[in-house]
Amino acid sequence: ISIPPASPESPAPLPPWRQPHNVLAAHRARFGEKAPVWVFGYASLIWRPEFESLEHRPAVAAGWHRCLRMRSRINRGTPELPGLVFCLLNGGTCKGVVFRVAQQSWRDDLTRLWAREMFTGVYEPLWLTCRTPQGPVRALAFTLDRLLPNHSGPIADDAMLDILRHARGRYGTTLDYLLDTARGLREHGIRAIALNTVEDSGALPIECDVASFSTGDVITVKPYEGKVFNTKGELLAERSG
């Protein structure tokens, strides 16, 4: 993948406890010098990690959910028209993938990861306990505080459509990011028709026939009505049963 050069803006200064070497030092102080270093991917890290991993596993982070509610003014939008990217908010559960970082390259790997994920200093890096088929692991995850201005909160349908149609940043459009994430999740066996599924967010689930859906469709799900519409307001599907 060809990655555009970094933004000419200066990276946001980070307090000491959010610097990569200190985050890792806190992990090793608690779990030991030889404790494996894992990273939890829930969106773009699944389909475009910044490092070579020794292994990866499906994982579930309890107490957190994936949500398209973080404003992106550089990577997927601009200050004039911010895009959106997924964030990890507290509450619910989130299915993703954990990647084990090689001991000999953790410093370089985390430096690259920080340059990408912490460029604006918005995320809060936390060590989460993630369930995997082989047992629990402690994994680094980039979470978001709802009180920060980059948390968009609920977005009206017309505003969301405007973002999906027009928002573009140094890495491309918000829509491309959304579709790439859906594909990445699907390749790892994670349902992606509705990215905030009942497993992800605790929201009211809806089961329906998706035969009329096409890749790239922008849809509106009305769970309490049990209906799914396209951008023209046409009914695509209704709740099964």
Coordinates of N, CA and C in Angstrom, one line a residue:
I1 N 0.9 -1.2 0.0 CA 0.0 0.0 0.0 C 0.9 1.2 0.0
S2 N 0.6 2.2 -0.9 CA 1.3 3.4 -0.9 C 0.7 4.4 0.1
I3 N 1.5 4.8 1.0 CA 1.1 5.7 2.1 C 1.6 7.1 1.8
P4 N 0.7 8.1 1.7 CA 1.1 9.5 1.5 C 2.0 10.0 2.6
P5 N 2.8 11.0 2.4 CA 3.7 11.5 3.4 C 2.9 12.1 4.6
A6 N 3.6 12.2 5.7 CA 2.9 12.7 6.9 C 2.5 14.1 6.7
S7 N 1.5 14.5 7.4 CA 1.0 15.9 7.4 C 2.1 16.8 7.8
P8 N 2.3 18.0 7.2 CA 3.3 19.0 7.7 C 3.0 19.5 9.1
E9 N 1.8 19.3 9.6 CA 1.6 19.8 10.9 C 2.5 19.1 11.9
S10 N 2.8 19.7 13.0 CA 3.6 19.1 14.1 C 2.7 18.1 14.9
P11 N 3.3 17.0 15.3 CA 2.6 16.0 16.1 C 2.2 16.7 17.4
A12 N 1.1 16.3 18.0 CA 0.7 16.8 19.3 C 1.6 16.3 20.4
P13 N 2.1 17.3 21.2 CA 2.9 16.8 22.4 C 2.2 15.9 23.3
L14 N 2.8 14.9 23.7 CA 2.2 13.9 24.6 C 2.8 14.0 26.0
P15 N 1.9 13.8 27.0 CA 2.5 13.8 28.4 C 3.3 12.5 28.5
P16 N 4.2 12.5 29.5 CA 5.1 11.4 29.6 C 4.4 10.0 29.7
W17 N 3.3 9.9 30.4 CA 2.7 8.6 30.6 C 2.0 8.1 29.4
R18 N 1.9 8.9 28.3 CA 1.4 8.5 27.1 C 2.4 8.3 26.0
Q19 N 3.7 8.4 26.3 CA 4.8 8.1 25.4 C 4.9 6.6 25.3
P20 N 5.3 6.1 24.1 CA 5.3 4.7 23.9 C 6.2 3.9 24.8
H21 N 7.4 4.5 25.0 CA 8.3 3.7 25.9 C 7.8 3.6 27.3
N22 N 7.1 4.7 27.8 CA 6.6 4.7 29.2 C 5.4 3.7 29.3
V23 N 4.6 3.7 28.2 CA 3.4 2.8 28.2 C 3.9 1.4 28.3
L24 N 4.9 1.0 27.5 CA 5.5 -0.3 27.5 C 6.2 -0.6 28.8
A25 N 6.9 0.4 29.4 CA 7.6 0.2 30.7 C 6.6 -0.1 31.8
A26 N 5.4 0.5 31.8 CA 4.4 0.2 32.8 C 3.9 -1.2 32.6
H27 N 3.7 -1.6 31.4 CA 3.3 -3.0 31.1 C 4.3 -4.0 31.7
R28 N 5.6 -3.8 31.4 CA 6.6 -4.7 31.8 C 6.8 -4.7 33.3
A29 N 6.7 -3.5 33.9 CA 6.8 -3.4 35.4 C 5.7 -4.3 36.1
R30 N 4.6 -4.3 35.5 CA 3.4 -5.1 36.1 C 3.5 -6.5 35.7
F31 N 3.8 -6.9 34.5 CA 3.7 -8.2 34.0 C 5.1 -8.9 33.8
G32 N 6.2 -8.2 33.9 CA 7.5 -8.8 33.7 C 8.1 -8.4 32.4
E33 N 9.5 -8.5 32.4 CA 10.3 -8.1 31.3 C 10.0 -8.9 30.0
K34 N 9.7 -10.2 30.2 CA 9.5 -11.1 29.1 C 8.1 -11.3 28.8
A35 N 7.2 -10.5 29.3 CA 5.8 -10.6 29.0 C 5.5 -10.2 27.6
P36 N 4.8 -11.1 26.8 CA 4.5 -10.8 25.4 C 3.8 -9.5 25.2
V37 N 4.1 -8.8 24.2 CA 3.4 -7.5 23.8 C 2.4 -7.7 22.7
W38 N 1.1 -7.5 23.0 CA 0.0 -7.7 22.1 C -0.6 -6.3 21.8
V39 N -1.1 -6.2 20.6 CA -1.9 -5.0 20.2 C -3.2 -5.4 19.7
F40 N -4.3 -4.7 20.2 CA -5.7 -5.1 19.8 C -6.1 -4.2 18.7
G41 N -6.4 -4.8 17.5 CA -6.9 -4.1 16.4 C -8.4 -4.3 16.3
Y42 N -9.1 -3.2 16.1 CA -10.6 -3.3 15.9 C -11.1 -2.6 14.7
A43 N -10.2 -1.9 13.9 CA -10.6 -1.2 12.7 C -9.4 -1.3 11.7
S44 N -8.8 -0.2 11.4 CA -7.8 -0.2 10.3 C -6.5 -1.0 10.7
L45 N -6.2 -1.2 12.0 CA -5.1 -2.0 12.3 C -5.3 -3.5 11.9
I46 N -6.5 -3.9 11.7 CA -6.8 -5.2 11.2 C -6.4 -5.4 9.7
W47 N -6.6 -4.4 8.9 CA -6.3 -4.5 7.5 C -5.1 -3.8 7.1
R48 N -4.5 -2.9 8.0 CA -3.3 -2.2 7.6 C -2.4 -2.0 8.9
P49 N -1.9 -3.1 9.5 CA -1.1 -2.9 10.7 C 0.3 -2.3 10.3
E50 N 0.9 -1.7 11.3 CA 2.1 -0.9 11.1 C 3.4 -1.8 11.4
F51 N 3.2 -3.1 11.6 CA 4.3 -3.9 12.0 C 4.1 -5.3 11.6
E52 N 5.1 -6.1 11.5 CA 5.1 -7.5 11.3 C 4.8 -8.2 12.6
S53 N 3.7 -9.0 12.7 CA 3.4 -9.7 13.9 C 3.9 -11.1 13.9
L54 N 4.2 -11.7 15.1 CA 4.6 -13.1 15.2 C 3.4 -14.0 15.0
E55 N 2.3 -13.5 15.5 CA 1.0 -14.3 15.4 C -0.1 -13.3 15.6
H56 N -1.3 -13.8 15.2 CA -2.5 -13.0 15.4 C -3.6 -14.0 15.8
R57 N -4.6 -13.5 16.6 CA -5.7 -14.3 17.1 C -7.0 -13.5 17.1
P58 N -8.1 -14.2 16.9 CA -9.4 -13.5 17.1 C -9.5 -13.2 18.6
A59 N -10.1 -12.0 18.9 CA -10.1 -11.6 20.3 C -11.4 -10.8 20.6
V60 N -11.7 -10.8 21.8 CA -12.9 -10.0 22.3 C -12.5 -9.2 23.5
A61 N -12.7 -7.9 23.4 CA -12.5 -6.9 24.5 C -13.8 -6.6 25.2
A62 N -13.9 -7.1 26.4 CA -15.2 -6.8 27.1 C -15.1 -5.4 27.8
G63 N -16.2 -4.8 27.8 CA -16.3 -3.5 28.4 C -16.0 -2.3 27.4
W64 N -15.9 -2.7 26.1 CA -15.6 -1.7 25.1 C -16.4 -2.0 23.8
H65 N -16.6 -1.0 23.0 CA -17.3 -1.3 21.7 C -16.7 -0.4 20.6
R66 N -16.8 -0.9 19.4 CA -16.3 -0.2 18.2 C -17.4 0.8 17.8
C67 N -17.1 2.0 17.4 CA -18.1 3.0 17.1 C -17.5 4.0 16.1
L68 N -18.3 4.4 15.1 CA -17.8 5.3 14.1 C -18.1 6.8 14.6
R69 N -17.4 7.2 15.6 CA -17.8 8.5 16.2 C -16.5 9.3 16.6
M70 N -15.4 9.1 15.9 CA -14.3 9.9 16.1 C -14.0 10.8 14.9
R71 N -14.0 12.1 15.1 CA -13.7 13.0 14.0 C -12.3 12.9 13.5
S72 N -12.1 12.9 12.2 CA -10.7 12.8 11.6 C -10.5 14.0 10.7
R73 N -9.6 14.9 11.2 CA -9.3 16.1 10.5 C -8.1 16.1 9.6
I74 N -7.4 14.9 9.7 CA -6.1 14.8 8.9 C -6.2 13.5 8.0
N75 N -6.4 12.4 8.6 CA -6.3 11.1 7.9 C -7.5 10.9 6.9
R76 N -8.7 11.2 7.4 CA -9.9 10.9 6.6 C -10.8 12.1 6.4
G77 N -10.2 13.3 6.6 CA -11.0 14.5 6.4 C -10.1 15.7 6.5
T78 N -10.7 16.9 6.7 CA -9.9 18.1 6.8 C -10.5 18.9 7.9
P79 N -9.8 20.0 8.4 CA -10.5 20.8 9.4 C -11.8 21.4 8.9
E80 N -11.9 21.7 7.6 CA -13.1 22.3 7.1 C -14.2 21.2 7.0
L81 N -13.9 20.0 6.6 CA -14.9 18.9 6.5 C -14.3 17.7 7.2
P82 N -14.4 17.5 8.5 CA -13.8 16.4 9.2 C -14.5 15.1 8.7
G83 N -13.7 14.0 8.6 CA -14.2 12.7 8.3 C -14.5 12.0 9.6
L84 N -14.7 10.7 9.5 CA -15.0 9.9 10.7 C -14.1 8.6 10.7
V85 N -13.7 8.2 11.8 CA -13.0 6.9 11.9 C -13.6 6.2 13.1
F86 N -13.3 4.9 13.2 CA -13.8 4.1 14.3 C -12.9 4.4 15.6
C87 N -13.6 4.4 16.7 CA -12.9 4.5 18.0 C -13.4 3.4 18.9
L88 N -12.7 3.2 20.0 CA -13.1 2.2 21.0 C -13.7 3.0 22.2
L89 N -15.0 2.9 22.4 CA -15.6 3.5 23.5 C -16.0 2.5 24.6
N90 N -16.1 3.0 25.8 CA -16.4 2.1 26.9 C -17.9 1.7 26.9
G91 N -18.1 0.4 27.3 CA -19.4 -0.2 27.3 C -19.6 -1.2 26.2
G92 N -20.3 -2.3 26.4 CA -20.5 -3.4 25.5 C -19.3 -4.3 25.3
T93 N -19.2 -4.9 24.2 CA -18.0 -5.8 23.9 C -17.6 -5.6 22.4
C94 N -16.4 -5.9 22.1 CA -15.9 -5.6 20.8 C -15.1 -6.8 20.3
K95 N -15.5 -7.4 19.1 CA -14.7 -8.4 18.5 C -13.6 -7.8 17.6
G96 N -12.4 -8.3 17.7 CA -11.3 -7.8 16.9 C -10.2 -8.8 16.7
V97 N -9.0 -8.4 16.6 CA -7.8 -9.2 16.4 C -6.7 -8.7 17.2
V98 N -6.0 -9.6 17.9 CA -4.8 -9.2 18.6 C -3.6 -9.7 17.9
F99 N -2.5 -8.9 17.9 CA -1.3 -9.1 17.2 C -0.1 -9.1 18.2
R100 N 0.7 -10.2 18.1 CA 1.9 -10.2 19.0 C 3.1 -9.6 18.4
V101 N 3.7 -8.6 19.0 CA 4.8 -7.9 18.5 C 6.1 -8.6 18.9
A102 N 7.0 -8.7 17.9 CA 8.3 -9.4 18.2 C 9.1 -8.6 19.3
Q103 N 9.7 -9.3 20.2 CA 10.5 -8.7 21.3 C 11.6 -7.8 20.7
Q104 N 12.3 -8.3 19.7 CA 13.5 -7.6 19.2 C 13.1 -6.3 18.4
S105 N 11.9 -6.2 18.1 CA 11.5 -5.0 17.3 C 10.5 -4.1 17.9
W106 N 10.1 -4.4 19.2 CA 9.0 -3.7 19.8 C 9.2 -2.2 19.8
R107 N 10.4 -1.7 20.0 CA 10.7 -0.2 20.0 C 10.3 0.4 18.7
D108 N 10.9 -0.1 17.6 CA 10.6 0.5 16.3 C 9.1 0.3 15.9
D109 N 8.6 -0.9 16.2 CA 7.2 -1.1 15.9 C 6.2 -0.1 16.6
L110 N 6.4 0.1 17.9 CA 5.6 1.0 18.6 C 5.8 2.4 18.2
T111 N 7.0 2.8 17.9 CA 7.3 4.1 17.4 C 6.5 4.4 16.1
R112 N 6.5 3.5 15.2 CA 5.7 3.6 14.0 C 4.2 3.7 14.3
L113 N 3.8 2.8 15.2 CA 2.4 2.8 15.6 C 1.9 4.1 16.2
W114 N 2.8 4.7 17.1 CA 2.5 5.9 17.7 C 2.4 7.1 16.7
A115 N 3.3 7.0 15.7 CA 3.3 8.1 14.7 C 2.0 8.1 13.9
R116 N 1.4 7.0 13.8 CA 0.2 6.9 13.0 C -1.1 7.1 13.9
E117 N -1.2 6.4 15.1 CA -2.4 6.5 15.9 C -2.4 7.6 16.8
M118 N -1.2 8.1 17.3 CA -1.2 9.1 18.3 C -0.7 10.5 17.7
F119 N -0.8 10.7 16.4 CA -0.3 11.9 15.8 C -0.9 13.1 16.4
T120 N -2.2 13.1 16.6 CA -2.9 14.2 17.2 C -3.1 14.1 18.7
G121 N -2.6 13.0 19.3 CA -2.7 12.8 20.7 C -4.1 12.6 21.3
V122 N -5.0 12.2 20.5 CA -6.4 12.1 20.9 C -6.7 10.8 21.6
Y123 N -6.2 9.7 21.1 CA -6.5 8.4 21.7 C -5.8 8.2 23.1
E124 N -6.4 7.4 23.9 CA -5.9 7.0 25.2 C -5.4 5.6 25.1
P125 N -4.1 5.3 25.1 CA -3.6 3.9 25.0 C -3.8 3.2 26.3
L126 N -4.5 2.1 26.3 CA -4.7 1.3 27.5 C -4.4 -0.2 27.3
W127 N -4.0 -0.8 28.3 CA -3.8 -2.3 28.3 C -5.1 -3.0 28.7
L128 N -5.7 -3.7 27.8 CA -7.0 -4.3 28.0 C -6.8 -5.8 28.1
T129 N -7.6 -6.5 28.9 CA -7.6 -8.0 28.9 C -8.6 -8.4 27.8
C130 N -8.0 -9.2 26.8 CA -8.8 -9.6 25.7 C -8.9 -11.2 25.7
R131 N -10.1 -11.7 25.5 CA -10.3 -13.1 25.4 C -9.9 -13.6 24.0
T132 N -9.1 -14.7 24.0 CA -8.8 -15.4 22.7 C -9.0 -16.8 22.8
P133 N -9.1 -17.6 21.7 CA -9.3 -19.1 21.9 C -8.3 -19.8 22.7
Q134 N -7.1 -19.2 22.7 CA -6.0 -19.8 23.5 C -5.8 -19.3 24.9
G135 N -6.8 -18.4 25.3 CA -6.7 -17.9 26.6 C -6.6 -16.3 26.6
P136 N -6.7 -15.7 27.8 CA -6.7 -14.2 27.8 C -5.3 -13.7 27.6
V137 N -5.2 -12.5 27.0 CA -4.0 -11.8 26.8 C -4.2 -10.3 27.2
R138 N -3.1 -9.6 27.6 CA -3.1 -8.2 27.8 C -2.7 -7.5 26.6
A139 N -3.5 -6.7 26.0 CA -3.2 -6.1 24.7 C -3.4 -4.6 24.7
L140 N -2.5 -3.9 24.0 CA -2.6 -2.4 23.9 C -3.7 -2.1 23.0
A141 N -4.6 -1.2 23.4 CA -5.7 -0.7 22.6 C -5.8 0.8 22.6
F142 N -6.2 1.4 21.5 CA -6.3 2.9 21.4 C -7.8 3.2 21.6
T143 N -8.1 3.8 22.8 CA -9.4 4.1 23.2 C -9.7 5.6 23.1
L144 N -11.0 6.0 23.2 CA -11.3 7.4 23.2 C -12.2 7.7 24.3
D145 N -11.9 8.9 24.9 CA -12.8 9.4 26.0 C -13.9 10.2 25.4
R146 N -15.1 9.9 25.8 CA -16.3 10.6 25.2 C -16.3 12.1 25.5
L147 N -15.6 12.5 26.5 CA -15.6 14.0 26.8 C -14.7 14.8 25.9
L148 N -13.9 14.1 25.1 CA -13.0 14.9 24.2 C -13.7 15.5 23.0
P149 N -13.3 16.6 22.5 CA -14.0 17.2 21.4 C -14.0 16.4 20.1
N150 N -13.0 15.4 20.0 CA -13.0 14.6 18.8 C -14.1 13.5 18.8
H151 N -14.7 13.3 19.9 CA -15.8 12.4 20.0 C -17.0 13.1 19.4
S152 N -17.6 12.6 18.3 CA -18.6 13.3 17.6 C -20.0 13.2 18.3
G153 N -20.2 12.2 19.1 CA -21.6 11.9 19.6 C -22.4 11.5 18.4
P154 N -23.7 11.3 18.7 CA -24.7 10.9 17.6 C -24.6 11.9 16.4
I155 N -24.7 11.3 15.2 CA -24.6 12.2 14.0 C -25.9 12.0 13.2
A156 N -26.5 13.1 12.8 CA -27.8 13.0 12.0 C -27.5 12.4 10.7
D157 N -28.6 11.8 10.1 CA -28.4 11.0 8.9 C -27.9 11.9 7.7
D158 N -28.4 13.1 7.6 CA -28.0 14.0 6.5 C -26.5 14.4 6.7
A159 N -26.1 14.6 7.9 CA -24.7 14.9 8.2 C -23.8 13.7 7.9
M160 N -24.2 12.5 8.2 CA -23.5 11.3 7.9 C -23.3 11.1 6.4
L161 N -24.4 11.3 5.7 CA -24.3 11.2 4.2 C -23.3 12.2 3.6
D162 N -23.3 13.4 4.1 CA -22.4 14.4 3.6 C -21.0 14.0 3.9
I163 N -20.7 13.4 5.0 CA -19.4 13.0 5.4 C -18.9 11.8 4.5
L164 N -19.8 10.8 4.3 CA -19.5 9.7 3.4 C -19.3 10.1 2.0
R165 N -20.0 11.1 1.5 CA -19.9 11.5 0.1 C -18.7 12.4 -0.1
H166 N -18.3 13.2 0.8 CA -17.3 14.2 0.5 C -16.0 14.3 1.4
A167 N -16.0 13.7 2.6 CA -14.9 13.8 3.5 C -13.7 13.0 2.9
R168 N -12.6 13.7 2.8 CA -11.3 13.0 2.3 C -10.1 13.6 3.0
G169 N -9.2 12.8 3.4 CA -8.0 13.2 4.0 C -6.7 12.6 3.4
R170 N -5.6 12.6 4.1 CA -4.3 12.2 3.5 C -4.3 10.7 3.1
Y171 N -5.2 9.9 3.8 CA -5.2 8.5 3.6 C -6.4 8.1 2.7
G172 N -7.2 9.1 2.3 CA -8.4 8.7 1.4 C -9.7 9.2 2.1
T173 N -10.8 8.6 1.6 CA -12.1 9.0 2.0 C -12.6 8.2 3.3
T174 N -13.5 8.8 4.0 CA -14.1 8.1 5.1 C -14.9 6.9 4.6
L175 N -15.5 7.0 3.4 CA -16.3 5.8 2.9 C -15.3 4.7 2.6
D176 N -14.2 5.0 1.9 CA -13.2 3.9 1.6 C -12.7 3.2 2.9
Y177 N -12.5 4.1 3.9 CA -12.1 3.5 5.2 C -13.1 2.6 5.8
L178 N -14.4 3.0 5.7 CA -15.5 2.2 6.2 C -15.6 0.9 5.5
L179 N -15.4 0.9 4.2 CA -15.5 -0.3 3.4 C -14.3 -1.2 3.6
D180 N -13.1 -0.6 3.8 CA -11.9 -1.4 4.0 C -12.0 -2.1 5.4
T181 N -12.6 -1.4 6.4 CA -12.8 -2.0 7.7 C -13.8 -3.1 7.7
A182 N -14.9 -2.9 7.0 CA -15.9 -4.0 6.8 C -15.3 -5.2 6.2
R183 N -14.5 -5.0 5.1 CA -13.8 -6.1 4.5 C -12.9 -6.8 5.4
G184 N -12.1 -6.1 6.1 CA -11.1 -6.6 7.1 C -11.8 -7.5 8.2
L185 N -12.8 -6.9 8.7 CA -13.6 -7.7 9.7 C -14.2 -8.9 9.1
R186 N -14.8 -8.8 8.0 CA -15.4 -10.0 7.3 C -14.3 -11.1 7.1
E187 N -13.1 -10.7 6.7 CA -12.1 -11.7 6.4 C -11.6 -12.4 7.7
H188 N -11.9 -11.8 8.8 CA -11.6 -12.5 10.1 C -12.8 -13.1 10.8
G189 N -13.9 -13.2 10.0 CA -15.0 -13.9 10.5 C -15.9 -13.0 11.4
I190 N -15.7 -11.7 11.4 CA -16.5 -10.8 12.2 C -17.6 -10.2 11.3
R191 N -18.9 -10.3 11.7 CA -20.0 -9.8 11.0 C -19.8 -8.3 10.7
A192 N -20.1 -7.9 9.5 CA -19.8 -6.6 9.1 C -21.0 -5.9 8.3
I193 N -22.1 -6.5 8.2 CA -23.3 -5.8 7.6 C -23.6 -4.6 8.4
A194 N -23.7 -4.8 9.7 CA -23.9 -3.6 10.6 C -22.7 -3.7 11.5
L195 N -21.8 -2.7 11.4 CA -20.5 -2.8 12.1 C -20.7 -2.7 13.6
N196 N -21.7 -2.0 14.1 CA -22.1 -2.0 15.5 C -23.1 -3.0 15.8
T197 N -22.7 -4.3 15.8 CA -23.7 -5.3 16.1 C -24.0 -5.5 17.5
V198 N -24.9 -6.4 17.9 CA -25.3 -6.6 19.3 C -24.1 -6.9 20.1
E199 N -23.1 -7.7 19.5 CA -21.9 -8.0 20.3 C -21.1 -6.8 20.5
D200 N -21.1 -5.9 19.6 CA -20.2 -4.7 19.7 C -20.8 -3.7 20.7
S201 N -22.0 -3.4 20.6 CA -22.5 -2.2 21.3 C -23.7 -2.5 22.3
G202 N -24.2 -3.7 22.3 CA -25.4 -3.9 23.1 C -26.7 -3.3 22.5
A203 N -26.6 -2.9 21.3 CA -27.8 -2.2 20.6 C -28.8 -3.3 20.3
L204 N -30.1 -2.8 20.0 CA -31.1 -3.7 19.6 C -30.8 -4.4 18.3
P205 N -30.7 -5.8 18.3 CA -30.3 -6.5 17.1 C -31.5 -6.5 16.1
I206 N -31.1 -6.6 14.8 CA -32.1 -6.9 13.8 C -31.6 -7.9 12.8
E207 N -32.4 -8.9 12.5 CA -32.0 -10.0 11.6 C -32.9 -9.8 10.4
C208 N -32.3 -9.7 9.2 CA -33.1 -9.6 8.0 C -32.4 -10.2 6.8
D209 N -33.1 -10.4 5.7 CA -32.6 -10.9 4.5 C -31.7 -9.8 3.8
V210 N -30.5 -10.1 3.5 CA -29.6 -9.1 2.9 C -29.4 -9.3 1.4
A211 N -30.2 -10.1 0.8 CA -30.1 -10.4 -0.6 C -30.1 -9.2 -1.5
S212 N -30.8 -8.2 -1.1 CA -30.9 -7.0 -1.9 C -29.8 -6.0 -1.7
F213 N -28.9 -6.3 -0.7 CA -27.8 -5.4 -0.4 C -26.7 -5.6 -1.4
S214 N -26.0 -4.5 -1.7 CA -24.8 -4.6 -2.6 C -23.6 -4.0 -1.8
T215 N -22.4 -4.5 -2.2 CA -21.2 -4.0 -1.6 C -21.1 -2.5 -1.8
G216 N -20.8 -1.7 -0.8 CA -20.7 -0.3 -0.9 C -22.0 0.5 -0.6
D217 N -23.1 -0.3 -0.4 CA -24.4 0.4 -0.1 C -24.3 1.2 1.2
V218 N -24.8 2.4 1.2 CA -24.9 3.2 2.4 C -26.4 3.0 2.9
I219 N -26.5 2.5 4.1 CA -27.9 2.1 4.5 C -28.2 2.8 5.8
T220 N -29.5 2.9 6.1 CA -30.0 3.4 7.4 C -30.8 2.2 8.0
V221 N -30.4 1.8 9.2 CA -31.1 0.8 9.9 C -32.0 1.4 11.0
K222 N -33.3 1.0 10.9 CA -34.3 1.5 11.9 C -34.7 0.3 12.7
P223 N -33.9 0.0 13.8 CA -34.1 -1.3 14.5 C -35.4 -1.4 15.2
Y224 N -36.0 -0.3 15.7 CA -37.2 -0.4 16.4 C -38.4 -0.6 15.4
E225 N -38.2 -0.1 14.2 CA -39.2 -0.4 13.1 C -38.9 -1.7 12.4
G226 N -37.7 -2.2 12.6 CA -37.3 -3.5 11.9 C -37.2 -3.3 10.4
K227 N -36.7 -2.2 10.0 CA -36.5 -1.9 8.5 C -35.2 -1.3 8.2
V228 N -34.7 -1.6 6.9 CA -33.5 -1.1 6.4 C -33.7 -0.3 5.1
F229 N -33.2 0.9 5.0 CA -33.5 1.8 3.9 C -32.1 2.1 3.2
N230 N -32.2 2.4 1.9 CA -31.0 3.0 1.2 C -31.1 4.5 1.2
T231 N -30.1 5.2 0.6 CA -30.1 6.6 0.6 C -31.2 7.3 -0.1
K232 N -31.9 6.6 -0.9 CA -33.1 7.1 -1.6 C -34.4 7.0 -0.8
G233 N -34.2 6.4 0.4 CA -35.4 6.1 1.2 C -36.2 4.9 0.8
E234 N -35.6 4.1 -0.1 CA -36.3 2.8 -0.5 C -36.0 1.7 0.5
L235 N -37.1 1.0 0.8 CA -37.0 -0.1 1.7 C -36.2 -1.3 1.1
L236 N -35.1 -1.7 1.8 CA -34.3 -2.8 1.3 C -34.6 -4.1 1.9
A237 N -35.0 -4.0 3.2 CA -35.2 -5.3 3.9 C -36.1 -5.0 5.2
E238 N -36.7 -6.0 5.7 CA -37.5 -5.9 6.9 C -37.0 -7.0 7.9
R239 N -37.3 -6.8 9.1 CA -36.9 -7.8 10.1 C -37.5 -9.2 9.8
S240 N -36.7 -10.2 9.9 CA -37.2 -11.6 9.7 C -37.9 -12.1 10.9
G241 N -39.0 -12.8 10.6 CA -39.7 -13.5 11.7 C -40.6 -12.5 12.5

